[in-house]
């Protein structure tokens, strides 16, 4: 059941998702009846603390984590990324002052990029790894950037929020561990948890071939509840027991002293429920979303001239389609789509509203003429075939109208002005 499905076609699930009715039911129960502080010492609070422990164990099991206490509940993926990178770097420097370098990519979400920019400002060297036209990471540059005894943290996303392009985390983490096992490998998996296999117990260093989802060499992993049909305001940081990191948020002893602040128990329960659903039918839902995404992609390629699919020939998450069009302003198309009740985004949600071209598409060398007209369609488990049909018609019509009014489009020749 899609909320208000007759009114809106919601295809912006990489920005946020509809909360699953099952998660709402769980949250409601805890909000209404279980208001206790799980750190208190009387029976109902102790019982609640045990339930919180069960939710932690569920999340650990679903990700293949060895121990439940490797799961730290946070408020969102941004917090998890900040805590992971700042916290692991701090611990690394304490152990060895020469270990102060960070490696990341130029296409990360701002929740990693801005952390690394701050570190650079503060005098810590950061190696920024680029991508090619397909969005694939430059592996040779990645290998060269790793410096045994000096690199402290590597932070690489699993799936890109704008294009859905997937990085080979199994391979990258294996390279890191074989170069220097003391380097902490952090992965922002906000756009892949619940969509792609992730098993923290499968060790890629034991196999020469890449096994999709073998995340056993990943030390820290972040994601957010609201991308997997739980509410906003709850996230997860996985931190392997052996991984040293200094807590970033200080205060009480919650989360075994690794993240101070009273736990948001109702939302944590909702997150565990939503994750159970997402991972429970990952293959089936993934195949369904991929079929609908591919239908959308083929229809747009056939019906909209001068359109390119970004990341088309790369491994992608099953729910994401990013297209760029020539000869129209992106904002005009978005407005026309909105008037037709179809919600999509331009670039990422964090950059829409500003005229800045997407840093991801710029890094992929998408030509200038198409940078102002790029669109992300992102599906969810609730997306229906009828919604995809409506989105196709709305997009074809919106692009035609926007081009007719655009100074970038030659109406006589029916093509973009060079
Ligand atoms: N990382 C990635 C890859 C994302 O897509 C997002 C959100 O779009 C975030 C981090 C930040 O998530 P949140 O806003 O929940 O902190």
Tab-separated table of C-alpha atoms and ligand atoms in Angstrom, residues 14 76-78 81 109 111 157 161 188 190-191 224 226-227, ligand 1:
chain	number	residue	atom	x	y	z
A	14	UNK	CA	16.757	7.665	-2.022
A	76	UNK	CA	21.075	9.113	11.459
A	77	UNK	CA	23.710	8.127	8.916
A	78	UNK	CA	25.275	11.587	9.070
A	81	UNK	CA	29.666	8.804	9.437
A	109	UNK	CA	27.625	11.944	0.249
A	111	UNK	CA	28.050	13.513	5.259
A	157	UNK	CA	30.431	4.360	0.128
A	161	UNK	CA	22.853	8.069	-3.612
A	188	UNK	CA	28.689	4.362	4.176
A	190	UNK	CA	23.046	4.146	3.581
A	191	UNK	CA	21.810	3.468	0.049
A	224	UNK	CA	19.944	5.430	8.389
A	226	UNK	CA	14.538	6.522	7.065
A	227	UNK	CA	15.980	5.021	3.870
B	1	LIG	N1	25.000	8.792	3.148
B	1	LIG	C1	24.312	8.574	2.011
B	1	LIG	C2	24.910	7.731	0.936
B	1	LIG	C3	23.041	9.123	1.855
B	1	LIG	O1	22.351	8.908	0.749
B	1	LIG	C4	22.510	9.928	2.902
B	1	LIG	C5	21.198	10.587	2.722
B	1	LIG	O2	20.771	10.860	1.638
B	1	LIG	C6	23.280	10.114	4.061
B	1	LIG	C7	24.513	9.523	4.148
B	1	LIG	C8	22.781	10.935	5.193
B	1	LIG	O3	21.669	10.345	5.765
B	1	LIG	P1	20.867	11.100	6.931
B	1	LIG	O4	20.293	12.318	6.303
B	1	LIG	O5	19.865	10.125	7.356
B	1	LIG	O6	21.845	11.437	7.972
